[in-house]
Amino acid sequence: MATVSTGRPTMSLDLKHRPRRLRRTEAIRTLARETTLVSGNLIFPAFVTAGSGVRAPIDTMPGQFRVSIDELIRDGQELQTLGIPGINLFGYSDIKDDLGSEAANPKGLIPRAVRALKKACPDLCVQTDVALDPYTEHGHDGLVIHGEVANDETVAALCRMAVTHAEAGADWVAPSDMMDGRVGAIREALDATGFTHVGILAYSAKYASCLYGPFRGALKSTPKNGDKKTYQMDPANVREALKEIALDIAEGADVVMIKPALAYLDVIAAARARFDVPIAAYNVSGEYSMVMAAAEKGWIDADRAMLEMLTSIKRAGADMILTYFAKRAAALLRQQ
Ligand code: PBG
């Protein structure tokens, strides 16, 4: 029946389902929302450097810094204020040799940083990167023997590194090297030294990605020769990722990680469907810097891009997200 009084068009389809009804107001959209991003999902990756009072901007990652331990403590306090429960430490080291010896120095930068941070911010989940690349001359994650990254010798070095971090008080160690069998070996080494409570956040499906470029700029850790394709995964593979994750769970990983995040959302979703352990995703440096660069040019709204991307990573199935956006996202989420 045509009505003139409402002023509405008279055309009307006979629809039972009108999905737009659930998008009509912000209140309704909030009630119907399937995925909620909270600061409690975030882990902040931090770059630690020697000295004091240092907060050096990283060229390749606008808004990110290499910080000395005193500044790191400020970051830790800020994270707590923002409700971010985790911090993941990467060492920026000038001390490099062929064996990556500095990686397992109990008086080295990362053990000192962990001690200071756990003292100042005992409630933070302090995580440490376990891989040799910041400490090797050649820039590979492992020991190079006869021109190859040698698996089993590297695993032994990683075990020493992990125990050193545990002794300093790390809550979780995070092997990012992709050697075979390292999760089981690290679990055994931690248990044998009395660190049964220290968790392993395993980089289980870490791809050989160009999106680590800005990070390697930050740590001056670009491999001098070759690439990392003999240990990091082929971006074309997903079944192999599920195998890597299954192996890490069997070896004792507490949390498994997929890295990078955005180009690998299908891998996150497949892992979510298959496994019941917590899943982490690493929103890596390239994903961060692409947004920041486009925003600097005025081509994109950094805040909206950030929240959309982080939400998509959670929607795909990640429980926790390592992201350089952690502080910025938490500050925005607090206002909402
Ligand atoms: C190396 C390591 C890398 C990242 C974390 N650990 C780089 C690489 O594998 O070359 C990348 C993180 C990022 O890009 O944000 N062990």
Tab-separated table of C-alpha atoms in Angstrom, residues 2-320:
chain	number	residue	atom	x	y	z
A	2	ALA	CA	1.420	3.334	-0.969
A	3	THR	CA	1.680	5.913	1.806
A	4	VAL	CA	2.504	9.501	1.169
A	5	SER	CA	2.550	10.772	4.758
A	6	THR	CA	5.841	9.169	5.899
A	7	GLY	CA	7.668	10.666	3.014
A	8	ARG	CA	9.416	7.349	2.506
A	9	PRO	CA	9.789	5.698	-0.847
A	10	THR	CA	7.095	3.145	-1.344
A	11	MET	CA	9.230	0.496	-2.948
A	12	SER	CA	9.604	-2.399	-0.526
A	13	LEU	CA	11.055	-5.877	-0.987
A	14	ASP	CA	9.446	-8.709	0.873
A	15	LEU	CA	12.531	-9.674	2.923
A	16	LYS	CA	12.607	-11.691	6.126
A	17	HIS	CA	16.334	-11.196	6.556
A	18	ARG	CA	17.761	-7.709	6.569
A	19	PRO	CA	21.328	-8.008	7.885
A	20	ARG	CA	21.612	-4.207	7.832
A	21	ARG	CA	19.323	-4.087	10.902
A	22	LEU	CA	22.361	-5.215	12.952
A	23	ARG	CA	24.492	-2.402	11.536
A	24	ARG	CA	22.007	0.418	12.085
A	25	THR	CA	23.550	2.151	15.137
A	26	GLU	CA	26.874	2.056	16.955
A	27	ALA	CA	25.165	0.524	19.984
A	28	ILE	CA	23.760	-2.319	17.894
A	29	ARG	CA	27.041	-2.813	16.060
A	30	THR	CA	28.815	-3.035	19.416
A	31	LEU	CA	26.391	-5.684	20.652
A	32	ALA	CA	26.712	-7.712	17.457
A	33	ARG	CA	30.515	-7.522	17.282
A	34	GLU	CA	32.208	-10.910	17.032
A	35	THR	CA	35.808	-9.958	17.762
A	36	THR	CA	37.069	-7.615	20.432
A	37	LEU	CA	40.636	-6.396	20.521
A	38	VAL	CA	41.876	-5.469	23.998
A	39	SER	CA	45.220	-4.249	25.305
A	40	GLY	CA	45.488	-7.569	27.135
A	41	ASN	CA	46.048	-9.280	23.767
A	42	LEU	CA	49.185	-7.303	22.978
A	43	ILE	CA	52.918	-7.879	23.388
A	44	PHE	CA	55.380	-5.060	22.740
A	45	PRO	CA	58.650	-5.980	20.962
A	46	ALA	CA	61.471	-3.808	22.349
A	47	PHE	CA	65.011	-3.225	21.082
A	48	VAL	CA	67.562	-2.991	23.873
A	49	THR	CA	70.928	-1.296	23.446
A	50	ALA	CA	73.945	-0.536	25.673
A	51	GLY	CA	74.493	2.721	27.553
A	52	SER	CA	72.131	4.858	29.574
A	53	GLY	CA	69.661	7.546	28.653
A	54	VAL	CA	69.559	6.206	25.104
A	55	ARG	CA	66.338	6.392	23.078
A	56	ALA	CA	67.576	6.277	19.506
A	57	PRO	CA	64.990	6.486	16.723
A	58	ILE	CA	65.036	3.609	14.241
A	59	ASP	CA	65.082	5.015	10.671
A	60	THR	CA	63.341	2.041	9.111
A	61	MET	CA	60.566	1.990	11.737
A	62	PRO	CA	59.179	5.472	12.397
A	63	GLY	CA	58.051	5.815	16.027
A	64	GLN	CA	60.217	2.914	17.276
A	65	PHE	CA	63.439	3.224	19.256
A	66	ARG	CA	66.485	1.369	20.447
A	67	VAL	CA	66.546	1.951	24.186
A	68	SER	CA	69.050	1.515	26.989
A	69	ILE	CA	67.999	-0.413	30.075
A	70	ASP	CA	66.935	2.649	32.109
A	71	GLU	CA	64.652	3.718	29.248
A	72	LEU	CA	63.402	0.168	28.838
A	73	ILE	CA	62.124	0.338	32.402
A	74	ARG	CA	60.122	3.437	31.512
A	75	ASP	CA	58.648	1.510	28.602
A	76	GLY	CA	57.788	-1.351	30.952
A	77	GLN	CA	55.992	1.005	33.297
A	78	GLU	CA	54.115	2.573	30.411
A	79	LEU	CA	53.014	-0.859	29.191
A	80	GLN	CA	51.655	-1.661	32.638
A	81	THR	CA	49.753	1.608	32.758
A	82	LEU	CA	48.275	0.800	29.351
A	83	GLY	CA	47.265	-2.726	30.372
A	84	ILE	CA	49.712	-4.437	27.998
A	85	PRO	CA	50.820	-7.651	29.712
A	86	GLY	CA	53.859	-8.652	27.641
A	87	ILE	CA	57.189	-7.343	26.390
A	88	ASN	CA	59.540	-9.229	24.079
A	89	LEU	CA	63.196	-8.209	24.165
A	90	PHE	CA	65.615	-8.108	21.245
A	91	GLY	CA	69.265	-7.259	21.806
A	92	TYR	CA	71.100	-4.745	19.668
A	93	SER	CA	74.687	-5.848	19.942
A	94	ASP	CA	77.966	-4.510	18.614
A	95	ILE	CA	79.668	-7.552	20.073
A	96	LYS	CA	79.559	-10.027	17.216
A	97	ASP	CA	81.681	-13.056	16.366
A	98	ASP	CA	81.351	-16.215	14.296
A	99	LEU	CA	80.029	-18.215	17.251
A	100	GLY	CA	77.561	-15.612	18.523
A	101	SER	CA	79.236	-16.077	21.925
A	102	GLU	CA	77.720	-12.933	23.411
A	103	ALA	CA	74.265	-14.537	23.127
A	104	ALA	CA	74.911	-16.708	26.180
A	105	ASN	CA	76.890	-14.211	28.283
A	106	PRO	CA	75.167	-14.105	31.693
A	107	LYS	CA	76.420	-10.530	32.111
A	108	GLY	CA	75.313	-9.570	28.597
A	109	LEU	CA	72.795	-6.926	27.678
A	110	ILE	CA	69.631	-9.047	27.631
A	111	PRO	CA	70.209	-10.821	30.967
A	112	ARG	CA	70.885	-7.428	32.558
A	113	ALA	CA	67.785	-5.964	30.927
A	114	VAL	CA	65.623	-8.872	32.123
A	115	ARG	CA	66.881	-8.517	35.711
A	116	ALA	CA	66.235	-4.775	35.762
A	117	LEU	CA	62.830	-5.082	34.144
A	118	LYS	CA	61.579	-7.893	36.367
A	119	LYS	CA	62.702	-5.870	39.384
A	120	ALA	CA	60.945	-2.677	38.277
A	121	CYS	CA	57.892	-4.327	36.696
A	122	PRO	CA	57.469	-7.764	38.270
A	123	ASP	CA	53.970	-8.177	36.853
A	124	LEU	CA	55.021	-7.888	33.204
A	125	CYS	CA	55.451	-11.118	31.240
A	126	VAL	CA	59.063	-10.619	30.161
A	127	GLN	CA	59.985	-12.584	27.053
A	128	THR	CA	63.345	-12.880	25.330
A	129	ASP	CA	64.258	-13.584	21.741
A	130	VAL	CA	66.383	-16.691	21.380
A	131	ALA	CA	68.380	-16.713	18.138
A	132	LEU	CA	71.972	-15.906	17.298
A	133	ASP	CA	71.544	-13.302	14.529
A	134	PRO	CA	72.145	-10.125	16.580
A	135	TYR	CA	75.394	-11.680	17.826
A	136	THR	CA	76.866	-13.345	14.745
A	137	GLU	CA	79.192	-11.578	12.334
A	138	HIS	CA	77.442	-13.169	9.350
A	139	GLY	CA	73.917	-12.299	10.542
A	140	HIS	CA	72.456	-15.798	10.419
A	141	ASP	CA	70.309	-17.158	13.251
A	142	GLY	CA	72.626	-20.097	13.755
A	143	LEU	CA	76.214	-21.258	13.531
A	144	VAL	CA	77.615	-21.450	10.024
A	145	ILE	CA	79.781	-24.531	9.520
A	146	HIS	CA	81.192	-25.367	6.070
A	147	GLY	CA	78.963	-22.681	4.579
A	148	GLU	CA	75.729	-24.062	6.033
A	149	VAL	CA	73.644	-23.104	9.044
A	150	ALA	CA	74.336	-26.175	11.176
A	151	ASN	CA	71.213	-27.380	12.949
A	152	ASP	CA	72.321	-29.422	15.928
A	153	GLU	CA	75.310	-27.281	16.903
A	154	THR	CA	73.016	-24.231	16.768
A	155	VAL	CA	70.441	-25.926	18.994
A	156	ALA	CA	73.128	-26.459	21.658
A	157	ALA	CA	74.007	-22.739	21.522
A	158	LEU	CA	70.323	-21.778	21.745
A	159	CYS	CA	69.873	-23.963	24.826
A	160	ARG	CA	72.722	-22.103	26.548
A	161	MET	CA	71.165	-18.784	25.556
A	162	ALA	CA	67.711	-19.798	26.818
A	163	VAL	CA	69.045	-20.980	30.187
A	164	THR	CA	70.983	-17.716	30.569
A	165	HIS	CA	67.748	-15.784	30.039
A	166	ALA	CA	65.857	-18.028	32.456
A	167	GLU	CA	68.540	-17.477	35.109
A	168	ALA	CA	68.037	-13.736	34.678
A	169	GLY	CA	64.309	-14.166	35.348
A	170	ALA	CA	62.649	-14.315	31.927
A	171	ASP	CA	59.065	-15.575	32.063
A	172	TRP	CA	59.156	-16.917	28.509
A	173	VAL	CA	61.914	-17.627	26.040
A	174	ALA	CA	61.022	-17.191	22.397
A	175	PRO	CA	63.146	-19.152	19.914
A	176	SER	CA	62.884	-17.384	16.547
A	177	ASP	CA	65.569	-19.362	14.720
A	178	MET	CA	63.589	-22.211	13.050
A	179	MET	CA	66.157	-24.956	13.769
A	180	ASP	CA	64.698	-28.466	13.947
A	181	GLY	CA	64.217	-29.862	17.439
A	182	ARG	CA	65.091	-26.707	19.320
A	183	VAL	CA	61.871	-26.491	21.301
A	184	GLY	CA	62.337	-29.984	22.786
A	185	ALA	CA	66.009	-29.360	23.494
A	186	ILE	CA	65.327	-25.992	25.150
A	187	ARG	CA	62.526	-27.564	27.240
A	188	GLU	CA	64.929	-30.243	28.429
A	189	ALA	CA	67.686	-27.728	29.168
A	190	LEU	CA	65.309	-25.514	31.157
A	191	ASP	CA	63.904	-28.446	33.121
A	192	ALA	CA	67.368	-29.799	33.870
A	193	THR	CA	68.424	-26.468	35.351
A	194	GLY	CA	65.336	-26.023	37.527
A	195	PHE	CA	63.373	-23.697	35.242
A	196	THR	CA	60.284	-25.847	34.798
A	197	HIS	CA	58.139	-22.727	35.229
A	198	VAL	CA	59.710	-20.835	32.315
A	199	GLY	CA	57.507	-20.982	29.214
A	200	ILE	CA	58.409	-21.380	25.546
A	201	LEU	CA	56.808	-19.097	22.984
A	202	ALA	CA	57.836	-20.927	19.823
A	203	TYR	CA	58.150	-19.227	16.461
A	204	SER	CA	56.700	-22.374	14.935
A	205	ALA	CA	55.697	-21.184	11.468
A	206	LYS	CA	58.145	-18.445	10.614
A	207	TYR	CA	58.297	-17.666	6.932
A	208	ALA	CA	61.254	-16.428	4.869
A	209	SER	CA	59.642	-13.021	4.427
A	210	CYS	CA	60.827	-9.718	2.972
A	211	LEU	CA	58.677	-8.065	5.638
A	212	TYR	CA	61.499	-8.405	8.183
A	213	GLY	CA	63.543	-5.822	6.278
A	214	PRO	CA	62.908	-2.859	8.604
A	215	PHE	CA	63.746	-5.020	11.667
A	216	ARG	CA	67.061	-6.074	10.183
A	217	GLY	CA	67.760	-2.388	9.645
A	218	ALA	CA	67.020	-1.808	13.330
A	219	LEU	CA	69.377	-4.527	14.550
A	220	LYS	CA	71.975	-4.286	11.758
A	221	SER	CA	71.416	-8.019	11.379
A	222	THR	CA	70.943	-8.406	7.631
A	223	PRO	CA	72.743	-11.615	6.628
A	224	LYS	CA	76.072	-10.754	4.963
A	225	ASN	CA	75.562	-13.490	2.421
A	226	GLY	CA	72.782	-15.764	1.357
A	227	ASP	CA	69.273	-15.695	2.736
A	228	LYS	CA	67.371	-17.567	5.428
A	229	LYS	CA	65.453	-19.890	3.120
A	230	THR	CA	67.183	-23.049	4.365
A	231	TYR	CA	65.572	-22.596	7.767
A	232	GLN	CA	62.632	-20.166	7.471
A	233	MET	CA	59.567	-21.446	5.630
A	234	ASP	CA	58.518	-21.037	2.016
A	235	PRO	CA	55.680	-18.436	1.902
A	236	ALA	CA	53.755	-20.741	-0.436
A	237	ASN	CA	53.211	-23.451	2.205
A	238	VAL	CA	50.463	-24.000	4.747
A	239	ARG	CA	50.435	-27.765	5.357
A	240	GLU	CA	54.087	-27.503	6.304
A	241	ALA	CA	53.187	-24.832	8.867
A	242	LEU	CA	50.727	-27.208	10.521
A	243	LYS	CA	53.441	-29.853	10.680
A	244	GLU	CA	55.902	-27.394	12.264
A	245	ILE	CA	53.281	-26.346	14.808
A	246	ALA	CA	52.381	-29.963	15.654
A	247	LEU	CA	56.065	-30.772	16.190
A	248	ASP	CA	56.581	-27.766	18.472
A	249	ILE	CA	53.515	-28.669	20.550
A	250	ALA	CA	54.776	-32.248	20.836
A	251	GLU	CA	58.197	-30.938	21.900
A	252	GLY	CA	56.667	-28.851	24.675
A	253	ALA	CA	55.880	-25.394	23.274
A	254	ASP	CA	53.461	-23.488	25.527
A	255	VAL	CA	52.453	-20.998	22.829
A	256	VAL	CA	52.956	-21.361	19.073
A	257	MET	CA	53.507	-18.421	16.779
A	258	ILE	CA	52.852	-17.626	13.152
A	259	LYS	CA	54.973	-14.918	11.582
A	260	PRO	CA	54.390	-12.606	9.741
A	261	ALA	CA	50.696	-12.119	10.500
A	262	LEU	CA	48.838	-10.258	7.761
A	263	ALA	CA	49.930	-12.165	4.680
A	264	TYR	CA	49.432	-15.400	6.637
A	265	LEU	CA	45.950	-15.013	8.144
A	266	ASP	CA	44.932	-18.285	6.484
A	267	VAL	CA	47.739	-20.036	8.347
A	268	ILE	CA	46.531	-18.557	11.649
A	269	ALA	CA	42.973	-19.684	10.891
A	270	ALA	CA	44.085	-23.195	9.928
A	271	ALA	CA	46.151	-23.482	13.102
A	272	ARG	CA	43.230	-22.226	15.191
A	273	ALA	CA	40.957	-24.889	13.713
A	274	ARG	CA	43.463	-27.672	14.337
A	275	PHE	CA	45.184	-26.930	17.681
A	276	ASP	CA	43.998	-26.041	21.174
A	277	VAL	CA	47.102	-24.270	22.491
A	278	PRO	CA	47.350	-20.460	22.634
A	279	ILE	CA	48.339	-18.972	19.287
A	280	ALA	CA	50.487	-15.876	18.862
A	281	ALA	CA	50.949	-13.877	15.670
A	282	TYR	CA	53.759	-11.448	14.904
A	283	ASN	CA	52.634	-8.252	13.198
A	284	VAL	CA	56.162	-7.718	11.893
A	285	SER	CA	58.274	-4.666	11.149
A	286	GLY	CA	57.377	-4.504	7.440
A	287	GLU	CA	53.670	-4.570	8.254
A	288	TYR	CA	54.218	-1.739	10.723
A	289	SER	CA	56.452	0.375	8.509
A	290	MET	CA	54.171	0.099	5.462
A	291	VAL	CA	51.345	1.661	7.442
A	292	MET	CA	53.567	4.326	8.953
A	293	ALA	CA	55.088	5.241	5.579
A	294	ALA	CA	51.710	5.524	3.872
A	295	ALA	CA	50.429	7.611	6.787
A	296	GLU	CA	53.430	9.944	6.540
A	297	LYS	CA	52.485	10.536	2.929
A	298	GLY	CA	48.916	11.228	3.931
A	299	TRP	CA	47.647	8.222	2.031
A	300	ILE	CA	46.185	6.271	4.918
A	301	ASP	CA	44.814	6.845	8.414
A	302	ALA	CA	47.397	5.068	10.581
A	303	ASP	CA	45.124	4.600	13.599
A	304	ARG	CA	42.266	3.099	11.639
A	305	ALA	CA	44.582	0.896	9.556
A	306	MET	CA	46.251	-0.296	12.751
A	307	LEU	CA	43.010	-1.253	14.516
A	308	GLU	CA	41.556	-2.884	11.412
A	309	MET	CA	44.686	-4.979	10.904
A	310	LEU	CA	45.083	-5.993	14.548
A	311	THR	CA	41.404	-6.943	14.715
A	312	SER	CA	41.781	-9.050	11.567
A	313	ILE	CA	44.691	-10.926	13.142
A	314	LYS	CA	42.562	-11.672	16.184
A	315	ARG	CA	39.549	-12.593	14.060
A	316	ALA	CA	41.717	-15.093	12.156
A	317	GLY	CA	42.324	-16.845	15.472
A	318	ALA	CA	45.334	-15.351	17.250
A	319	ASP	CA	45.076	-15.030	21.033
A	320	MET	CA	48.011	-12.669	21.353
